[in-house]
Phi, psi and omega in degrees: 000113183259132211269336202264349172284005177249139190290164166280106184244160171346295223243156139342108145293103206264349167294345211267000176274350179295293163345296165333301167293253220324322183283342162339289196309281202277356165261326203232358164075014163278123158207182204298148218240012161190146163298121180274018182294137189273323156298288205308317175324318196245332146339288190240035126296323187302333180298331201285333194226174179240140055137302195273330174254018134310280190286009134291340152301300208267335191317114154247180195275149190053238155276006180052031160257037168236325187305288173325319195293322197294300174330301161313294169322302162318355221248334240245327204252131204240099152345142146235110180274154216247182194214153151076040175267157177243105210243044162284335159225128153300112166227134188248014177275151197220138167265129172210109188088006197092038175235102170266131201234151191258035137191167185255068194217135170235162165242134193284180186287110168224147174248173158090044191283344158310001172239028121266337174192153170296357171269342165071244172285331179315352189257289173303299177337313189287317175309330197310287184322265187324349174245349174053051129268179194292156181216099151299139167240167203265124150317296212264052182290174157253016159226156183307157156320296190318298186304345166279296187307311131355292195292323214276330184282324186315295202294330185291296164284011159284355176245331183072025157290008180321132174238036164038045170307168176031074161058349178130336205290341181221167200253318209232163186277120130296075187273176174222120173299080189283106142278087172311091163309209159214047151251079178324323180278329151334287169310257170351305203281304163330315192256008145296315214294321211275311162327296186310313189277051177070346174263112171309309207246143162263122185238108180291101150311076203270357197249357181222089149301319174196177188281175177282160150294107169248116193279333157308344166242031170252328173313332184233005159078043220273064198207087211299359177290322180287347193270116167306107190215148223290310168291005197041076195280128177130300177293336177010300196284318187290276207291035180232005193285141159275348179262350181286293203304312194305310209261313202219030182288339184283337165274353177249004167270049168215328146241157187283333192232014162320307184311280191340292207297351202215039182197332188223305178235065168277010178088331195253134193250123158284172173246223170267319194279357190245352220250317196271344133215084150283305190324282197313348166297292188292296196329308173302332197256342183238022164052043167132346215281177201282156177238125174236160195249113197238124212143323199285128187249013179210192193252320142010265176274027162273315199265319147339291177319311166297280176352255168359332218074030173277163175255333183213182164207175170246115199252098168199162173242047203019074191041032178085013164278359174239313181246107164288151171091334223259185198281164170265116330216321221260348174300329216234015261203280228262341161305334174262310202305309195292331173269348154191055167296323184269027198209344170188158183280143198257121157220150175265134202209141154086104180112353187268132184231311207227163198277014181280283183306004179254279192324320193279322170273346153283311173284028151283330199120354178288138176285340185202154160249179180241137164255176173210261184312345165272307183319297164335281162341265162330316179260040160255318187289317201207028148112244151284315182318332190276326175248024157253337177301309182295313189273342142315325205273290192303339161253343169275359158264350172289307176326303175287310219271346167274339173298296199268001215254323194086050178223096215257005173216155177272346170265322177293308211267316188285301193302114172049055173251084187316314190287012183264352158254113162252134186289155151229147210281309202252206196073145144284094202327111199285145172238130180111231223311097208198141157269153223228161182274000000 
């Protein structure tokens, strides 16, 4: 691969960390300290972490056969790659939200990240920044708000990827992951908070009121709020709030699990009838900015979502954590597409491993997908190092495969291009078979 022969194109050449890994290896005898391979990859996290912050990650609902399905479904759609295109340069750019992002991968909204590393969401947030994609943060994060937003600008000029998002207030594109109570001033006071420090987008979580039955974690009593711990990991985001600590610090330096339990995964399910005002909340405090509702599994509520005033939605099934048995996130993806791909954005959650899986969901028709669990994966192992290897590793394989694929821009050649996939009906999402060290 000659480094010195590439023309300048749209997007970054994200092929060239593949290069990066070998000359490591054969000049300086470095080589990569885990596999990003994603069974290996998830392997040996388990080594890495113990037990309660393993299966928070990794923990599915039931039987975990919505986790399977989401995989399957990916397994089921075959790229057809096309020859003698000229992919010498790559653009991989995506406009999303008024934001042009130099590929169309976010990291989704995960919470509690002190239990992969001690910096906790401060560790991708910063990667986020430096590669300048968009970086959710999570309600139930383990750092403030403010302090995510910090690391995410932080991480921008250490690359100089500033894109002057939201108006100046922030260097990298940012959204903010709403766990919705039913303390309305609560609720204000978080998308004030979520506004100032920079994050543009309101992303409503609408599929997790409280968790799925997850029986790995039931096994072991998996639920770090009730546990007594010298920072109070989980809460944060609450104990930094002022109208949370005004109405209810005194109840939560008596329980631990006050934030959770009456703010974030409470159990009482809102409706539709609650969604128009909120909108009018976030309109008012970010003077317009866009809102999407993240959950949606059908074309139904996708278009219920349009109705309403969403700019967007998140087509998941939360990575297979909540309802066992239901479809898989990516099945159900060209059926919303047909109902209201032309009319609001669209992103895809649940199940993206390899840079094969992001092309396959853009060429349903999703415009950008969420990574979650390879980041997670990644800073469990080795921090920041750990989770810039990976999503470094996840554009440079999106990257060869467009490259090697014939397919040179991802909205032009990709974005709902039936014909760059042929389904196949039968087969069994293979495990294992694969070559292994």
């Amino acid at each position: 691969m000659d480094p010195t022969n590439k023309p300048k194109g749209a997007s970054p050449h994200y092929s060239l960390y593949q290069r990066e890994v070998f000359k490591q290896g054969g000049t300086e005898g470095k080589l990569p300290h885990f596999s990003v391979h994603s069974e290996e990859l998830v392997e040996s996290t388990k080594k890495k972490l113990n037990d309660r912050a393993y299966f928070y990650a990794n923990s599915n609902a039931g039987l975990g056969w919505t986790d399977r399905a989401n995989r399957e479904a990916f397994y089921r759609w075959r790229i057809i790659p096309r020859m003698l295109v000229d992919t010498n340069t790559r653009d991989l750019t995506v406009e999303l939200f008024g934001h042009r992002i130099p590929a169309p991968i976010l990291f989704a909204p995960i919470g509690i990240n002190k239990l992969y590393s001690p910096q906790g969401e401060l560790v991708p947030a910063k990667i986020a920044g430096e590669l300048g994609l968009p970086y959710c943060l999570s309600t139930a994060a383990s750092q403030p708000i403010e302090a995510v937003a910090a690391a995410n600008d932080a991480g921008a000029v250490s690359t100089g990827s500033d894109s002057s998002a939201n108006n100046g207030k922030a260097l990298s594109p940012r959204f903010f992951q709403l766990y919705m109570g039913h303390d309305d001033e609560v609720t204000i006071s978080l998308l004030e908070r979520a506004w100032k420090n920079g994050f543009d987008v309101c992303m409503l979580t609408v599929d997790t009121w409280q968790l799925g039955w997850r029986p790995t974690d039931i096994n072991i009593a998996n639920y770090i709020f009730y546990y007594p711990t010298p920072e109070g990991v989980g809460n944060e985001v609450g104990s930094s709030d002022p109208v949370f600590m005004k109405k209810y610090g005194e109840e939560l330096a008596k329980d631990s699990g006050k934030w959770i339990d009456s703010s974030v995964w409470h159990g009482k399910a809102h409706t539709w009838e609650k969604i128009p005002w909120l909108i009018e909340q976030w309109k008012r405090i970010s003077n317009g900015r866009p809102f999407v509702l993240k959950g949606i599994q059908s074309a139904e509520d996708a278009i219920k979502a349009y109705e309403v005033g969403c700019e967007g939605i998140v087509v998941t099934n939360h990575a297979g954590r909540q309802v066992d048995g239901a479809v898989g996130s990516l099945e159900v993806l060209p059926e919303i597409v047909e109902a209201v791909g032309d009319k609001m954005k669209i992103i895809f959650d649940s199940g993206i491993r390899t840079g094969s899986d992001v092309f396959k969901a853009i060429a349903l028709g999703a415009h950008a997908v969420q990574v979650g669990r390879l980041y997670v994966w990644g800073m469990a192992h080795e921090g920041e190092a750990g989770c810039r290897h990976v999503m470094k590793s996840l554009l440079a394989d999106l990257d060869i495969t467009m490259t090697v694929g014939g397919y040179a821009s991802i909205t032009r050649d990709v974005h709902q291009n039936r014909k760059a996939l042929k389904y196949n009906e039968s087969g069994v999402y293979p495990r294992g078979e694969y070559a292994k060290l």
